[in-house]
Amino acid sequence: MLNPKVRELLNDQINKEFYSAYLYLDFSNYYERLGLDGFANWYRVQAQEERDHAMLFYDYLQNNDELVELGAIGKPDKVFTDNMGPLKAALEHEQYVTALINAIYAEAYEARDFRTMEFLNWFVKEQGEEETNARDLITKMELFGNDPKSLYMLNSELLARVYTAPSLVL
Ligand code: FEO
């Protein structure tokens, strides 16, 4: 049995990760409409990763013989007026998710729940990577986004991103 508060936060995180997938799918949709298929691809892959994150929490709870309770997923409601908007919103969102992961970690630490801490270690590292990627993309857009040829190159770079499933033992 997991500590009730730890269990509750892990369960909530399933919803947050599915919301992240939904949010990034919305970003992908935004770029698709602009004809920026590379940016659309980048966020489509990102959405797939977020779905994986949700399922890792789902599986972890089930592996610990805990009941999963699925909640409603919120509607992404951000309105963007330029190409940079989703990139900045993504960084902000990842910083928020990092804070959520840290809060679960703190609760697991408090409960001396070493297994959950070990499970969360992967997410702590992943969040570092996610924030770096989001920040790098903003920098690239600042550098190249205003020149059509450079934007075309950047879009082509992002088109090359392929999905790979996470390798994580629960
Ligand atoms: Fe699952 Fe991008 O955090």
Coordinates of C-alpha atoms and ligand atoms in Angstrom, one line a residue:
M1 CA 0.0 0.0 0.0
L2 CA 1.2 3.5 -0.9
N3 CA 0.9 6.4 1.5
P4 CA -2.5 7.9 0.7
K5 CA -1.2 11.4 -0.2
V6 CA 1.5 9.9 -2.4
R7 CA -1.1 7.7 -4.1
E8 CA -3.4 10.7 -4.6
L9 CA -0.6 12.8 -6.2
L10 CA 0.5 10.0 -8.4
N11 CA -3.1 9.5 -9.6
D12 CA -3.5 13.2 -10.2
Q13 CA -0.4 13.1 -12.3
I14 CA -2.0 10.7 -14.8
N15 CA -4.5 13.5 -15.6
K16 CA -1.8 16.2 -15.8
E17 CA 0.2 14.2 -18.2
F18 CA -2.8 13.4 -20.4
Y19 CA -3.6 17.1 -20.3
S20 CA 0.0 17.8 -21.4
A21 CA -0.6 15.5 -24.4
Y22 CA -3.8 17.3 -25.2
L23 CA -2.1 20.7 -24.9
Y24 CA 0.7 19.7 -27.2
L25 CA -1.7 18.2 -29.7
D26 CA -3.4 21.6 -29.7
F27 CA 0.0 23.3 -30.4
S28 CA 0.6 20.8 -33.2
N29 CA -2.8 21.7 -34.7
Y30 CA -2.0 25.4 -34.5
Y31 CA 1.2 25.0 -36.5
E32 CA -0.4 22.6 -39.0
R33 CA -2.8 25.3 -39.9
L34 CA 0.1 27.7 -40.6
G35 CA 1.8 25.2 -42.8
L36 CA 4.7 24.7 -40.4
D37 CA 4.6 20.9 -40.6
G38 CA 8.0 20.5 -38.7
F39 CA 6.7 22.4 -35.7
A40 CA 3.5 20.4 -35.9
N41 CA 5.5 17.2 -36.0
W42 CA 7.6 18.3 -33.0
Y43 CA 4.5 18.8 -30.9
R44 CA 2.8 15.7 -32.2
V45 CA 5.7 13.6 -31.0
Q46 CA 5.8 15.6 -27.8
A47 CA 2.1 14.6 -27.3
Q48 CA 3.0 11.0 -27.7
E49 CA 5.7 11.3 -25.1
E50 CA 3.2 12.8 -22.7
R51 CA 0.8 10.0 -23.2
D52 CA 3.6 7.6 -22.3
H53 CA 4.3 9.6 -19.2
A54 CA 0.6 9.3 -18.2
M55 CA 0.7 5.5 -18.8
L56 CA 3.9 5.1 -16.7
F57 CA 2.0 6.6 -13.7
Y58 CA -1.0 4.5 -14.5
D59 CA 1.1 1.3 -14.7
Y60 CA 3.0 2.2 -11.5
L61 CA -0.1 2.5 -9.5
Q62 CA -1.5 -0.7 -10.9
N63 CA 1.8 -2.5 -10.2
N64 CA 1.5 -1.3 -6.6
D65 CA -2.0 -2.8 -6.4
E66 CA -3.6 0.7 -6.2
L67 CA -6.8 1.7 -7.8
V68 CA -6.5 4.2 -10.7
E69 CA -9.2 6.9 -10.8
L70 CA -9.4 8.7 -14.1
G71 CA -10.6 12.3 -14.1
A72 CA -11.9 14.6 -16.9
I73 CA -9.2 16.1 -19.1
G74 CA -9.3 19.9 -19.4
K75 CA -9.8 21.8 -22.7
P76 CA -6.6 23.5 -24.0
D77 CA -7.7 27.1 -24.2
K78 CA -4.7 29.1 -25.2
V79 CA -5.0 31.5 -28.1
F80 CA -1.9 32.4 -30.0
T81 CA -1.1 35.3 -32.3
D82 CA 2.4 34.4 -33.4
N83 CA 4.8 31.5 -34.0
M84 CA 6.6 32.1 -30.8
G85 CA 3.4 31.8 -28.6
P86 CA 3.3 28.0 -28.3
L87 CA 7.0 27.7 -27.7
K88 CA 6.9 30.1 -24.7
A89 CA 3.7 28.4 -23.4
A90 CA 5.4 25.0 -23.6
L91 CA 8.4 26.2 -21.5
E92 CA 6.0 27.6 -18.9
H93 CA 4.0 24.3 -18.9
E94 CA 7.1 22.2 -18.5
Q95 CA 8.2 24.3 -15.5
Y96 CA 4.8 23.7 -14.0
V97 CA 5.1 20.0 -14.6
T98 CA 8.6 20.0 -13.0
A99 CA 7.0 21.6 -9.9
L100 CA 4.4 18.9 -9.8
I101 CA 7.0 16.1 -10.0
N102 CA 9.0 17.8 -7.3
A103 CA 5.9 18.0 -5.1
I104 CA 5.3 14.2 -5.4
Y105 CA 8.9 13.5 -4.8
A106 CA 8.8 15.6 -1.6
E107 CA 5.8 13.7 -0.4
A108 CA 7.4 10.4 -1.1
Y109 CA 10.5 11.5 0.7
E110 CA 8.5 12.5 3.7
A111 CA 6.8 9.1 3.7
R112 CA 10.1 7.3 3.2
D113 CA 8.7 5.7 0.1
F114 CA 11.9 4.8 -1.6
R115 CA 10.3 2.8 -4.4
T116 CA 8.3 5.8 -5.5
M117 CA 11.4 8.0 -5.2
E118 CA 13.3 5.6 -7.4
F119 CA 10.4 5.6 -9.9
L120 CA 10.3 9.4 -9.9
N121 CA 14.0 9.8 -10.5
W122 CA 13.4 9.1 -14.3
F123 CA 10.9 11.9 -14.3
V124 CA 13.2 14.3 -12.5
K125 CA 15.8 13.8 -15.3
E126 CA 13.2 13.9 -18.0
Q127 CA 11.9 17.2 -16.8
G128 CA 15.4 18.7 -17.0
E129 CA 15.5 17.5 -20.6
E130 CA 12.0 18.8 -21.4
E131 CA 12.8 22.3 -20.1
T132 CA 16.1 22.4 -21.9
N133 CA 14.4 21.4 -25.2
A134 CA 11.7 24.0 -24.7
R135 CA 14.3 26.7 -24.0
D136 CA 16.4 25.8 -27.0
L137 CA 13.5 26.0 -29.3
I138 CA 12.7 29.5 -28.1
T139 CA 16.3 30.5 -28.6
K140 CA 16.3 29.1 -32.1
M141 CA 13.1 30.9 -33.0
E142 CA 14.5 34.2 -31.6
L143 CA 17.6 33.7 -33.8
F144 CA 16.0 32.4 -37.0
G145 CA 12.2 32.9 -36.8
N146 CA 12.1 36.3 -38.6
D147 CA 13.9 35.2 -41.7
P148 CA 11.8 33.0 -44.0
K149 CA 14.7 30.9 -45.3
S150 CA 16.0 30.2 -41.8
L151 CA 12.5 29.4 -40.6
Y152 CA 12.2 26.9 -43.4
M153 CA 15.4 25.3 -42.3
L154 CA 14.3 25.2 -38.6
N155 CA 11.0 23.7 -39.7
S156 CA 12.8 21.0 -41.6
E157 CA 15.0 20.2 -38.6
L158 CA 11.9 19.8 -36.4
L159 CA 10.2 17.6 -39.1
A160 CA 13.0 15.0 -38.5
R161 CA 12.0 14.3 -34.9
V162 CA 10.8 10.8 -34.5
Y163 CA 8.9 9.2 -31.6
T164 CA 10.7 6.7 -29.4
A165 CA 9.1 4.9 -26.5
P166 CA 10.6 5.5 -23.1
S167 CA 12.7 2.6 -21.6
L168 CA 11.8 2.6 -18.0
V169 CA 11.5 -0.4 -15.6
L170 CA 8.7 0.1 -13.1
Ligands
FEO1 FE1 5.4 14.8 -19.0 FE2 6.5 17.2 -20.6 O1 6.2 16.4 -19.0

